[in-house]
Amino acid sequence: MTDSKPAADKPAVRHPPSMMRGTIDDPKLSAALRTLELTVSRKLDGILHGDHLGLIPGPGSEPGESRIYQPGDDVRRMDWAVTARTTHPHVRQMIADRELETWLVVDMSASLDFGTSTCEKRDLAVAAAAAICYLNVGGGNRLGALISNGANTIRVPARSGREHVQTLLRTIATTPKAPVGVRGDLAEAIDALRRPERRRGMAVIISDFLGPINWMRPLRAIAARHEVLAIEVLDPRDVELPDIGDVVLQDAESGAVREFTIDAQLQTDFSRAAAAHRADVARTIRGCGAPVMTLRTDRDWIADIVRFVSHRRRGAMAGRR
């Protein structure tokens, strides 16, 4: 007989609630979103102690007037042009942006309607969006979203406030499934973020990035103006196949069906191909100047976010030394 209770020294793994593809006014959906809000506000914000370095940027700044250097000023703000012209050290004053505008590009193509663990990748994408929104709401910060399922793109205008965040997350959670045979178009969704031109802010790309890597150009254009974060949502079956013998597999986006016999060689080939694709995705995103955070349906998404932020924080602190 085995004990099904978790070990006392191991914290319970937190998984995002199922969105159940409810309608926008479904009470079950409201309850699921409320659970997400409580999870983020109580667990994530508490763990990070309000310091979201590496996930959410602090208030931005724009260069303002120059003034004479005073002891204690940050030497990284030295205005060398004015210093050379006047022969007196000057620093550039910074004008704080009191509001941050963040846009989410959320991939809701058919490949995200899949999950073999405790939730679907779609649920995890909503959870990732909720983390960004609830950590960033307040202070007049504005949040907007572009949600693409391949067949169409839904635009949620950037606004502030918790009521707007609820509307935004409901819209993501209730995005209809694309018709069979319609592939996602992440490149088009990212490119749509460029129109109209926006003030400098943050862009968060949420996807499983399983399709062709044809989005480098629009991502690079966005990263040239905005701080960008890529959130990769995966299921274990995206990276490895189980040893289950004969199986029928269907491409979630094209609808194509094929029969396979999963043996050791196929498992090895699949794992290598999946690893190579993920490496290409990460290399392309980082080449555009953006970090990548990976969340999986079989892992604690809160713990993974904290781990990512801690790693970014250590890197930022090391860079200041």
PDB file of C-alpha atoms in Angstrom:
ATOM      1  CA  MET A   1       0.000   0.000   0.000  1.00  0.00           C
ATOM      2  CA  THR A   2       1.352   3.403  -0.920  1.00  0.00           C
ATOM      3  CA  ASP A   3       0.688   6.730   0.700  1.00  0.00           C
ATOM      4  CA  SER A   4      -0.857   9.155  -1.802  1.00  0.00           C
ATOM      5  CA  LYS A   5      -0.239  12.210   0.375  1.00  0.00           C
ATOM      6  CA  PRO A   6       2.584  14.542  -0.719  1.00  0.00           C
ATOM      7  CA  ALA A   7       5.741  14.512   1.343  1.00  0.00           C
ATOM      8  CA  ALA A   8       5.760  17.072   4.121  1.00  0.00           C
ATOM      9  CA  ASP A   9       8.975  18.681   2.896  1.00  0.00           C
ATOM     10  CA  LYS A  10       7.758  19.105  -0.672  1.00  0.00           C
ATOM     11  CA  PRO A  11       5.480  22.062  -1.465  1.00  0.00           C
ATOM     12  CA  ALA A  12       2.368  21.312  -3.486  1.00  0.00           C
ATOM     13  CA  VAL A  13       2.832  21.868  -7.186  1.00  0.00           C
ATOM     14  CA  ARG A  14       0.614  24.663  -8.454  1.00  0.00           C
ATOM     15  CA  HIS A  15      -1.088  24.221 -11.811  1.00  0.00           C
ATOM     16  CA  PRO A  16      -3.232  26.779 -13.633  1.00  0.00           C
ATOM     17  CA  PRO A  17      -6.987  26.168 -13.424  1.00  0.00           C
ATOM     18  CA  SER A  18      -8.709  24.839 -16.512  1.00  0.00           C
ATOM     19  CA  MET A  19     -10.454  27.585 -18.475  1.00  0.00           C
ATOM     20  CA  MET A  20     -12.867  24.985 -19.895  1.00  0.00           C
ATOM     21  CA  ARG A  21     -13.304  27.141 -22.994  1.00  0.00           C
ATOM     22  CA  GLY A  22     -16.328  28.735 -21.339  1.00  0.00           C
ATOM     23  CA  THR A  23     -18.262  31.668 -22.644  1.00  0.00           C
ATOM     24  CA  ILE A  24     -17.116  35.097 -21.567  1.00  0.00           C
ATOM     25  CA  ASP A  25     -19.825  35.307 -18.857  1.00  0.00           C
ATOM     26  CA  ASP A  26     -19.487  31.687 -17.688  1.00  0.00           C
ATOM     27  CA  PRO A  27     -19.385  31.610 -13.853  1.00  0.00           C
ATOM     28  CA  LYS A  28     -16.882  28.728 -13.984  1.00  0.00           C
ATOM     29  CA  LEU A  29     -14.563  30.910 -16.053  1.00  0.00           C
ATOM     30  CA  SER A  30     -14.988  33.748 -13.563  1.00  0.00           C
ATOM     31  CA  ALA A  31     -14.007  31.384 -10.758  1.00  0.00           C
ATOM     32  CA  ALA A  32     -10.966  30.147 -12.685  1.00  0.00           C
ATOM     33  CA  LEU A  33      -9.776  33.696 -13.363  1.00  0.00           C
ATOM     34  CA  ARG A  34     -10.322  34.620  -9.728  1.00  0.00           C
ATOM     35  CA  THR A  35      -8.163  31.642  -8.729  1.00  0.00           C
ATOM     36  CA  LEU A  36      -5.437  32.898 -11.055  1.00  0.00           C
ATOM     37  CA  GLU A  37      -5.599  36.391  -9.571  1.00  0.00           C
ATOM     38  CA  LEU A  38      -5.288  35.045  -6.038  1.00  0.00           C
ATOM     39  CA  THR A  39      -2.427  32.746  -7.037  1.00  0.00           C
ATOM     40  CA  VAL A  40      -0.455  35.579  -8.600  1.00  0.00           C
ATOM     41  CA  SER A  41      -1.181  38.200  -5.941  1.00  0.00           C
ATOM     42  CA  ARG A  42      -0.617  35.909  -2.949  1.00  0.00           C
ATOM     43  CA  LYS A  43       2.007  33.475  -4.160  1.00  0.00           C
ATOM     44  CA  LEU A  44       4.027  35.108  -6.912  1.00  0.00           C
ATOM     45  CA  ASP A  45       3.995  38.703  -5.714  1.00  0.00           C
ATOM     46  CA  GLY A  46       4.748  37.531  -2.179  1.00  0.00           C
ATOM     47  CA  ILE A  47       7.697  35.414  -3.271  1.00  0.00           C
ATOM     48  CA  LEU A  48       9.175  38.220  -5.344  1.00  0.00           C
ATOM     49  CA  HIS A  49       8.586  40.798  -2.594  1.00  0.00           C
ATOM     50  CA  GLY A  50       7.516  43.379  -5.147  1.00  0.00           C
ATOM     51  CA  ASP A  51      10.788  43.208  -7.096  1.00  0.00           C
ATOM     52  CA  HIS A  52       9.884  41.962 -10.552  1.00  0.00           C
ATOM     53  CA  LEU A  53      13.285  42.576 -12.106  1.00  0.00           C
ATOM     54  CA  GLY A  54      13.648  40.392 -15.170  1.00  0.00           C
ATOM     55  CA  LEU A  55       9.907  39.907 -15.649  1.00  0.00           C
ATOM     56  CA  ILE A  56       8.299  43.331 -15.425  1.00  0.00           C
ATOM     57  CA  PRO A  57      10.474  46.425 -15.898  1.00  0.00           C
ATOM     58  CA  GLY A  58      10.332  49.224 -13.395  1.00  0.00           C
ATOM     59  CA  PRO A  59       9.237  52.707 -14.424  1.00  0.00           C
ATOM     60  CA  GLY A  60      10.989  53.649 -17.632  1.00  0.00           C
ATOM     61  CA  SER A  61      12.905  56.840 -18.177  1.00  0.00           C
ATOM     62  CA  GLU A  62      13.574  59.329 -20.938  1.00  0.00           C
ATOM     63  CA  PRO A  63      16.644  61.595 -21.162  1.00  0.00           C
ATOM     64  CA  GLY A  64      15.961  65.148 -20.067  1.00  0.00           C
ATOM     65  CA  GLU A  65      18.051  68.256 -19.372  1.00  0.00           C
ATOM     66  CA  SER A  66      21.728  68.096 -18.385  1.00  0.00           C
ATOM     67  CA  ARG A  67      23.055  69.540 -15.141  1.00  0.00           C
ATOM     68  CA  ILE A  68      26.371  69.837 -13.333  1.00  0.00           C
ATOM     69  CA  TYR A  69      27.617  66.569 -11.847  1.00  0.00           C
ATOM     70  CA  GLN A  70      27.226  66.279  -8.082  1.00  0.00           C
ATOM     71  CA  PRO A  71      28.915  63.720  -5.802  1.00  0.00           C
ATOM     72  CA  GLY A  72      26.791  60.592  -5.655  1.00  0.00           C
ATOM     73  CA  ASP A  73      25.346  60.945  -9.167  1.00  0.00           C
ATOM     74  CA  ASP A  74      25.265  57.799 -11.292  1.00  0.00           C
ATOM     75  CA  VAL A  75      28.309  58.013 -13.576  1.00  0.00           C
ATOM     76  CA  ARG A  76      26.437  55.939 -16.169  1.00  0.00           C
ATOM     77  CA  ARG A  77      24.325  59.042 -16.808  1.00  0.00           C
ATOM     78  CA  MET A  78      27.282  61.234 -17.682  1.00  0.00           C
ATOM     79  CA  ASP A  79      26.512  63.525 -20.616  1.00  0.00           C
ATOM     80  CA  TRP A  80      29.884  63.380 -22.338  1.00  0.00           C
ATOM     81  CA  ALA A  81      28.936  65.755 -25.150  1.00  0.00           C
ATOM     82  CA  VAL A  82      27.988  68.564 -22.759  1.00  0.00           C
ATOM     83  CA  THR A  83      30.965  67.737 -20.518  1.00  0.00           C
ATOM     84  CA  ALA A  84      33.365  68.124 -23.445  1.00  0.00           C
ATOM     85  CA  ARG A  85      31.714  71.339 -24.616  1.00  0.00           C
ATOM     86  CA  THR A  86      31.683  73.044 -21.206  1.00  0.00           C
ATOM     87  CA  THR A  87      34.786  71.362 -19.709  1.00  0.00           C
ATOM     88  CA  HIS A  88      32.674  70.704 -16.588  1.00  0.00           C
ATOM     89  CA  PRO A  89      31.224  67.249 -15.812  1.00  0.00           C
ATOM     90  CA  HIS A  90      27.505  67.042 -16.534  1.00  0.00           C
ATOM     91  CA  VAL A  91      24.936  64.290 -16.032  1.00  0.00           C
ATOM     92  CA  ARG A  92      21.735  63.758 -17.936  1.00  0.00           C
ATOM     93  CA  GLN A  93      18.627  64.035 -15.771  1.00  0.00           C
ATOM     94  CA  MET A  94      16.041  61.347 -16.354  1.00  0.00           C
ATOM     95  CA  ILE A  95      12.347  62.019 -16.733  1.00  0.00           C
ATOM     96  CA  ALA A  96      10.443  59.080 -15.335  1.00  0.00           C
ATOM     97  CA  ASP A  97       7.630  57.579 -17.363  1.00  0.00           C
ATOM     98  CA  ARG A  98       4.820  57.343 -14.862  1.00  0.00           C
ATOM     99  CA  GLU A  99       2.896  54.796 -16.882  1.00  0.00           C
ATOM    100  CA  LEU A 100       4.095  51.624 -18.558  1.00  0.00           C
ATOM    101  CA  GLU A 101       2.238  50.273 -21.577  1.00  0.00           C
ATOM    102  CA  THR A 102       2.510  46.510 -22.002  1.00  0.00           C
ATOM    103  CA  TRP A 103       1.181  44.540 -24.950  1.00  0.00           C
ATOM    104  CA  LEU A 104       0.662  40.789 -24.997  1.00  0.00           C
ATOM    105  CA  VAL A 105       0.847  38.828 -28.239  1.00  0.00           C
ATOM    106  CA  VAL A 106      -0.904  35.558 -27.418  1.00  0.00           C
ATOM    107  CA  ASP A 107      -0.752  32.571 -29.758  1.00  0.00           C
ATOM    108  CA  MET A 108      -4.039  30.644 -29.506  1.00  0.00           C
ATOM    109  CA  SER A 109      -3.528  28.444 -32.555  1.00  0.00           C
ATOM    110  CA  ALA A 110      -4.709  24.825 -32.555  1.00  0.00           C
ATOM    111  CA  SER A 111      -1.410  23.441 -31.264  1.00  0.00           C
ATOM    112  CA  LEU A 112      -2.148  25.042 -27.881  1.00  0.00           C
ATOM    113  CA  ASP A 113      -5.422  23.104 -27.536  1.00  0.00           C
ATOM    114  CA  PHE A 114      -3.381  20.191 -26.279  1.00  0.00           C
ATOM    115  CA  GLY A 115      -2.132  18.870 -22.985  1.00  0.00           C
ATOM    116  CA  THR A 116      -1.226  15.496 -21.501  1.00  0.00           C
ATOM    117  CA  SER A 117      -0.614  16.619 -17.929  1.00  0.00           C
ATOM    118  CA  THR A 118      -2.859  18.619 -15.595  1.00  0.00           C
ATOM    119  CA  CYS A 119      -3.909  21.279 -18.108  1.00  0.00           C
ATOM    120  CA  GLU A 120      -3.749  22.279 -21.747  1.00  0.00           C
ATOM    121  CA  LYS A 121      -1.138  24.649 -23.116  1.00  0.00           C
ATOM    122  CA  ARG A 122      -3.990  27.106 -23.701  1.00  0.00           C
ATOM    123  CA  ASP A 123      -4.627  27.220 -19.932  1.00  0.00           C
ATOM    124  CA  LEU A 124      -0.933  27.788 -19.308  1.00  0.00           C
ATOM    125  CA  ALA A 125      -0.902  30.649 -21.831  1.00  0.00           C
ATOM    126  CA  VAL A 126      -3.766  32.306 -19.940  1.00  0.00           C
ATOM    127  CA  ALA A 127      -1.877  31.792 -16.666  1.00  0.00           C
ATOM    128  CA  ALA A 128       1.238  33.401 -18.157  1.00  0.00           C
ATOM    129  CA  ALA A 129      -0.830  36.350 -19.362  1.00  0.00           C
ATOM    130  CA  ALA A 130      -2.398  36.652 -15.903  1.00  0.00           C
ATOM    131  CA  ALA A 131       1.036  36.762 -14.258  1.00  0.00           C
ATOM    132  CA  ILE A 132       2.109  39.616 -16.512  1.00  0.00           C
ATOM    133  CA  CYS A 133      -1.155  41.497 -16.024  1.00  0.00           C
ATOM    134  CA  TYR A 134      -1.556  41.192 -12.266  1.00  0.00           C
ATOM    135  CA  LEU A 135       2.086  42.026 -11.587  1.00  0.00           C
ATOM    136  CA  ASN A 136       1.791  45.072 -13.806  1.00  0.00           C
ATOM    137  CA  VAL A 137      -1.655  46.413 -12.981  1.00  0.00           C
ATOM    138  CA  GLY A 138      -1.872  49.635 -10.988  1.00  0.00           C
ATOM    139  CA  GLY A 139      -0.115  52.956 -11.135  1.00  0.00           C
ATOM    140  CA  GLY A 140      -1.899  53.860 -14.347  1.00  0.00           C
ATOM    141  CA  ASN A 141      -0.076  51.118 -16.267  1.00  0.00           C
ATOM    142  CA  ARG A 142      -1.912  50.105 -19.420  1.00  0.00           C
ATOM    143  CA  LEU A 143      -2.276  46.589 -20.816  1.00  0.00           C
ATOM    144  CA  GLY A 144      -3.424  45.496 -24.257  1.00  0.00           C
ATOM    145  CA  ALA A 145      -3.403  42.268 -26.227  1.00  0.00           C
ATOM    146  CA  LEU A 146      -3.306  40.812 -29.709  1.00  0.00           C
ATOM    147  CA  ILE A 147      -4.733  37.281 -29.697  1.00  0.00           C
ATOM    148  CA  SER A 148      -4.302  35.128 -32.791  1.00  0.00           C
ATOM    149  CA  ASN A 149      -5.728  31.690 -33.547  1.00  0.00           C
ATOM    150  CA  GLY A 150      -4.514  31.672 -37.145  1.00  0.00           C
ATOM    151  CA  ALA A 151      -7.932  32.411 -38.634  1.00  0.00           C
ATOM    152  CA  ASN A 152      -8.210  35.901 -37.168  1.00  0.00           C
ATOM    153  CA  THR A 153      -6.585  38.283 -34.718  1.00  0.00           C
ATOM    154  CA  ILE A 154      -8.465  39.850 -31.814  1.00  0.00           C
ATOM    155  CA  ARG A 155      -7.217  43.208 -30.564  1.00  0.00           C
ATOM    156  CA  VAL A 156      -7.894  44.282 -26.982  1.00  0.00           C
ATOM    157  CA  PRO A 157      -7.072  48.010 -26.680  1.00  0.00           C
ATOM    158  CA  ALA A 158      -4.593  49.011 -23.986  1.00  0.00           C
ATOM    159  CA  ARG A 159      -6.316  50.301 -20.874  1.00  0.00           C
ATOM    160  CA  SER A 160      -5.643  50.383 -17.146  1.00  0.00           C
ATOM    161  CA  GLY A 161      -7.386  48.917 -14.127  1.00  0.00           C
ATOM    162  CA  ARG A 162      -8.288  45.507 -12.733  1.00  0.00           C
ATOM    163  CA  GLU A 163     -11.665  45.415 -14.453  1.00  0.00           C
ATOM    164  CA  HIS A 164      -9.908  45.799 -17.789  1.00  0.00           C
ATOM    165  CA  VAL A 165      -7.453  43.023 -16.871  1.00  0.00           C
ATOM    166  CA  GLN A 166     -10.402  40.702 -16.206  1.00  0.00           C
ATOM    167  CA  THR A 167     -11.878  41.573 -19.600  1.00  0.00           C
ATOM    168  CA  LEU A 168      -8.533  41.020 -21.310  1.00  0.00           C
ATOM    169  CA  LEU A 169      -8.015  37.606 -19.695  1.00  0.00           C
ATOM    170  CA  ARG A 170     -11.597  36.555 -20.449  1.00  0.00           C
ATOM    171  CA  THR A 171     -11.052  37.442 -24.080  1.00  0.00           C
ATOM    172  CA  ILE A 172      -7.896  35.330 -24.227  1.00  0.00           C
ATOM    173  CA  ALA A 173      -9.542  32.395 -22.443  1.00  0.00           C
ATOM    174  CA  THR A 174     -12.603  32.388 -24.704  1.00  0.00           C
ATOM    175  CA  THR A 175     -10.797  32.825 -28.014  1.00  0.00           C
ATOM    176  CA  PRO A 176     -12.522  30.368 -30.377  1.00  0.00           C
ATOM    177  CA  LYS A 177     -10.624  27.444 -31.824  1.00  0.00           C
ATOM    178  CA  ALA A 178      -9.460  27.875 -35.395  1.00  0.00           C
ATOM    179  CA  PRO A 179     -11.072  25.678 -38.067  1.00  0.00           C
ATOM    180  CA  VAL A 180      -9.233  22.447 -38.881  1.00  0.00           C
ATOM    181  CA  GLY A 181      -6.533  23.069 -41.459  1.00  0.00           C
ATOM    182  CA  VAL A 182      -5.840  26.653 -40.365  1.00  0.00           C
ATOM    183  CA  ARG A 183      -2.292  27.132 -39.148  1.00  0.00           C
ATOM    184  CA  GLY A 184      -1.207  29.751 -36.684  1.00  0.00           C
ATOM    185  CA  ASP A 185       0.593  32.828 -37.979  1.00  0.00           C
ATOM    186  CA  LEU A 186       2.777  34.144 -35.176  1.00  0.00           C
ATOM    187  CA  ALA A 187       4.759  36.369 -37.533  1.00  0.00           C
ATOM    188  CA  GLU A 188       1.629  38.248 -38.580  1.00  0.00           C
ATOM    189  CA  ALA A 189       0.479  38.629 -34.978  1.00  0.00           C
ATOM    190  CA  ILE A 190       3.826  40.087 -33.894  1.00  0.00           C
ATOM    191  CA  ASP A 191       3.944  42.354 -36.931  1.00  0.00           C
ATOM    192  CA  ALA A 192       0.468  43.680 -36.080  1.00  0.00           C
ATOM    193  CA  LEU A 193       1.959  45.058 -32.868  1.00  0.00           C
ATOM    194  CA  ARG A 194       3.893  47.598 -34.929  1.00  0.00           C
ATOM    195  CA  ARG A 195       0.700  49.305 -36.116  1.00  0.00           C
ATOM    196  CA  PRO A 196      -0.010  51.914 -34.945  1.00  0.00           C
ATOM    197  CA  GLU A 197       3.372  53.016 -33.615  1.00  0.00           C
ATOM    198  CA  ARG A 198       3.394  53.132 -29.833  1.00  0.00           C
ATOM    199  CA  ARG A 199       5.462  54.767 -27.140  1.00  0.00           C
ATOM    200  CA  ARG A 200       8.272  52.682 -25.717  1.00  0.00           C
ATOM    201  CA  GLY A 201       6.991  49.965 -23.423  1.00  0.00           C
ATOM    202  CA  MET A 202       6.978  46.208 -23.083  1.00  0.00           C
ATOM    203  CA  ALA A 203       5.889  43.434 -25.440  1.00  0.00           C
ATOM    204  CA  VAL A 204       5.297  39.874 -24.221  1.00  0.00           C
ATOM    205  CA  ILE A 205       5.055  37.063 -26.780  1.00  0.00           C
ATOM    206  CA  ILE A 206       3.271  33.925 -25.499  1.00  0.00           C
ATOM    207  CA  SER A 207       3.430  30.852 -27.756  1.00  0.00           C
ATOM    208  CA  ASP A 208       4.616  27.261 -28.015  1.00  0.00           C
ATOM    209  CA  PHE A 209       6.801  28.390 -30.946  1.00  0.00           C
ATOM    210  CA  LEU A 210       6.306  25.018 -32.648  1.00  0.00           C
ATOM    211  CA  GLY A 211       5.752  26.383 -36.144  1.00  0.00           C
ATOM    212  CA  PRO A 212       8.250  27.704 -38.683  1.00  0.00           C
ATOM    213  CA  ILE A 213      10.667  30.323 -37.393  1.00  0.00           C
ATOM    214  CA  ASN A 214       9.443  33.000 -39.789  1.00  0.00           C
ATOM    215  CA  TRP A 215       8.845  35.667 -37.153  1.00  0.00           C
ATOM    216  CA  MET A 216      12.431  36.871 -36.632  1.00  0.00           C
ATOM    217  CA  ARG A 217      12.075  40.057 -38.703  1.00  0.00           C
ATOM    218  CA  PRO A 218       8.941  41.426 -36.972  1.00  0.00           C
ATOM    219  CA  LEU A 219      10.281  40.398 -33.551  1.00  0.00           C
ATOM    220  CA  ARG A 220      13.541  42.206 -34.181  1.00  0.00           C
ATOM    221  CA  ALA A 221      11.623  45.315 -35.245  1.00  0.00           C
ATOM    222  CA  ILE A 222       9.552  45.220 -32.043  1.00  0.00           C
ATOM    223  CA  ALA A 223      12.626  44.606 -29.871  1.00  0.00           C
ATOM    224  CA  ALA A 224      14.350  47.640 -31.376  1.00  0.00           C
ATOM    225  CA  ARG A 225      11.765  49.877 -29.719  1.00  0.00           C
ATOM    226  CA  HIS A 226      10.313  47.902 -26.808  1.00  0.00           C
ATOM    227  CA  GLU A 227      11.512  45.620 -24.047  1.00  0.00           C
ATOM    228  CA  VAL A 228      10.491  42.118 -25.126  1.00  0.00           C
ATOM    229  CA  LEU A 229       9.889  38.926 -23.158  1.00  0.00           C
ATOM    230  CA  ALA A 230       9.122  35.600 -24.853  1.00  0.00           C
ATOM    231  CA  ILE A 231       7.162  33.002 -22.875  1.00  0.00           C
ATOM    232  CA  GLU A 232       7.357  29.477 -24.290  1.00  0.00           C
ATOM    233  CA  VAL A 233       4.518  27.160 -23.206  1.00  0.00           C
ATOM    234  CA  LEU A 234       5.136  23.453 -23.697  1.00  0.00           C
ATOM    235  CA  ASP A 235       3.728  20.016 -22.951  1.00  0.00           C
ATOM    236  CA  PRO A 236       5.970  16.971 -22.326  1.00  0.00           C
ATOM    237  CA  ARG A 237       4.804  15.490 -25.637  1.00  0.00           C
ATOM    238  CA  ASP A 238       6.251  18.487 -27.464  1.00  0.00           C
ATOM    239  CA  VAL A 239       9.730  17.337 -26.501  1.00  0.00           C
ATOM    240  CA  GLU A 240       9.528  13.558 -26.155  1.00  0.00           C
ATOM    241  CA  LEU A 241       7.346  10.601 -27.120  1.00  0.00           C
ATOM    242  CA  PRO A 242       6.195   7.920 -24.658  1.00  0.00           C
ATOM    243  CA  ASP A 243       6.992   4.265 -25.217  1.00  0.00           C
ATOM    244  CA  ILE A 244       3.456   3.140 -26.118  1.00  0.00           C
ATOM    245  CA  GLY A 245       3.959   1.195 -29.349  1.00  0.00           C
ATOM    246  CA  ASP A 246       1.413   1.742 -32.136  1.00  0.00           C
ATOM    247  CA  VAL A 247      -0.205   5.162 -32.091  1.00  0.00           C
ATOM    248  CA  VAL A 248      -2.233   7.466 -34.348  1.00  0.00           C
ATOM    249  CA  LEU A 249      -1.019  11.076 -34.308  1.00  0.00           C
ATOM    250  CA  GLN A 250      -2.823  14.113 -35.675  1.00  0.00           C
ATOM    251  CA  ASP A 251      -1.328  17.478 -36.568  1.00  0.00           C
ATOM    252  CA  ALA A 252      -3.458  19.859 -34.503  1.00  0.00           C
ATOM    253  CA  GLU A 253      -3.257  22.631 -37.093  1.00  0.00           C
ATOM    254  CA  SER A 254      -3.317  20.856 -40.468  1.00  0.00           C
ATOM    255  CA  GLY A 255      -5.559  18.001 -39.342  1.00  0.00           C
ATOM    256  CA  ALA A 256      -3.273  15.452 -41.040  1.00  0.00           C
ATOM    257  CA  VAL A 257      -3.333  11.988 -39.442  1.00  0.00           C
ATOM    258  CA  ARG A 258      -0.552   9.398 -39.498  1.00  0.00           C
ATOM    259  CA  GLU A 259       0.038   6.049 -37.853  1.00  0.00           C
ATOM    260  CA  PHE A 260       3.353   5.342 -36.134  1.00  0.00           C
ATOM    261  CA  THR A 261       4.980   2.603 -34.164  1.00  0.00           C
ATOM    262  CA  ILE A 262       6.881   4.342 -31.409  1.00  0.00           C
ATOM    263  CA  ASP A 263      10.121   2.497 -30.826  1.00  0.00           C
ATOM    264  CA  ALA A 264      13.439   3.519 -29.307  1.00  0.00           C
ATOM    265  CA  GLN A 265      14.767   4.903 -32.593  1.00  0.00           C
ATOM    266  CA  LEU A 266      11.696   7.067 -33.221  1.00  0.00           C
ATOM    267  CA  GLN A 267      11.831   8.346 -29.648  1.00  0.00           C
ATOM    268  CA  THR A 268      15.474   9.318 -30.098  1.00  0.00           C
ATOM    269  CA  ASP A 269      14.882  10.964 -33.476  1.00  0.00           C
ATOM    270  CA  PHE A 270      11.870  12.904 -32.178  1.00  0.00           C
ATOM    271  CA  SER A 271      13.692  14.103 -29.058  1.00  0.00           C
ATOM    272  CA  ARG A 272      16.670  15.262 -31.106  1.00  0.00           C
ATOM    273  CA  ALA A 273      14.477  17.094 -33.622  1.00  0.00           C
ATOM    274  CA  ALA A 274      12.456  18.735 -30.835  1.00  0.00           C
ATOM    275  CA  ALA A 275      15.618  19.795 -28.984  1.00  0.00           C
ATOM    276  CA  ALA A 276      17.130  21.207 -32.176  1.00  0.00           C
ATOM    277  CA  HIS A 277      13.970  23.217 -32.915  1.00  0.00           C
ATOM    278  CA  ARG A 278      13.797  24.588 -29.375  1.00  0.00           C
ATOM    279  CA  ALA A 279      17.471  25.562 -29.562  1.00  0.00           C
ATOM    280  CA  ASP A 280      16.811  27.391 -32.841  1.00  0.00           C
ATOM    281  CA  VAL A 281      13.832  29.183 -31.287  1.00  0.00           C
ATOM    282  CA  ALA A 282      15.833  30.277 -28.232  1.00  0.00           C
ATOM    283  CA  ARG A 283      18.796  31.354 -30.358  1.00  0.00           C
ATOM    284  CA  THR A 284      16.553  33.412 -32.653  1.00  0.00           C
ATOM    285  CA  ILE A 285      14.711  35.126 -29.797  1.00  0.00           C
ATOM    286  CA  ARG A 286      17.905  35.929 -27.904  1.00  0.00           C
ATOM    287  CA  GLY A 287      19.446  37.134 -31.142  1.00  0.00           C
ATOM    288  CA  CYS A 288      16.665  39.725 -31.219  1.00  0.00           C
ATOM    289  CA  GLY A 289      17.690  40.841 -27.732  1.00  0.00           C
ATOM    290  CA  ALA A 290      14.889  39.179 -25.760  1.00  0.00           C
ATOM    291  CA  PRO A 291      14.984  36.611 -22.937  1.00  0.00           C
ATOM    292  CA  VAL A 292      12.977  33.364 -23.030  1.00  0.00           C
ATOM    293  CA  MET A 293      10.975  31.967 -20.122  1.00  0.00           C
ATOM    294  CA  THR A 294       9.718  28.381 -20.484  1.00  0.00           C
ATOM    295  CA  LEU A 295       6.595  27.101 -18.730  1.00  0.00           C
ATOM    296  CA  ARG A 296       5.391  23.493 -18.978  1.00  0.00           C
ATOM    297  CA  THR A 297       2.080  21.801 -18.271  1.00  0.00           C
ATOM    298  CA  ASP A 298       3.797  19.202 -16.082  1.00  0.00           C
ATOM    299  CA  ARG A 299       5.653  21.676 -13.877  1.00  0.00           C
ATOM    300  CA  ASP A 300       4.837  24.288 -11.256  1.00  0.00           C
ATOM    301  CA  TRP A 301       4.430  27.449 -13.328  1.00  0.00           C
ATOM    302  CA  ILE A 302       4.797  29.733 -10.307  1.00  0.00           C
ATOM    303  CA  ALA A 303       8.102  28.097  -9.349  1.00  0.00           C
ATOM    304  CA  ASP A 304       9.342  28.389 -12.930  1.00  0.00           C
ATOM    305  CA  ILE A 305       8.545  32.111 -13.029  1.00  0.00           C
ATOM    306  CA  VAL A 306      10.334  32.681  -9.722  1.00  0.00           C
ATOM    307  CA  ARG A 307      13.334  30.694 -10.979  1.00  0.00           C
ATOM    308  CA  PHE A 308      13.453  32.770 -14.164  1.00  0.00           C
ATOM    309  CA  VAL A 309      13.212  36.068 -12.297  1.00  0.00           C
ATOM    310  CA  SER A 310      15.891  35.025  -9.792  1.00  0.00           C
ATOM    311  CA  HIS A 311      18.238  34.099 -12.617  1.00  0.00           C
ATOM    312  CA  ARG A 312      17.622  37.432 -14.368  1.00  0.00           C
ATOM    313  CA  ARG A 313      18.114  39.326 -11.120  1.00  0.00           C
ATOM    314  CA  ARG A 314      21.469  37.651 -10.452  1.00  0.00           C
ATOM    315  CA  GLY A 315      22.573  38.444 -13.997  1.00  0.00           C
ATOM    316  CA  ALA A 316      21.553  42.079 -13.670  1.00  0.00           C
ATOM    317  CA  MET A 317      23.365  42.448 -10.344  1.00  0.00           C
ATOM    318  CA  ALA A 318      26.499  40.836 -11.770  1.00  0.00           C
ATOM    319  CA  GLY A 319      26.394  43.253 -14.684  1.00  0.00           C
ATOM    320  CA  ARG A 320      26.507  46.226 -12.314  1.00  0.00           C
ATOM    321  CA  ARG A 321      29.734  45.075 -10.646  1.00  0.00           C
TER     322      ARG A 321
END
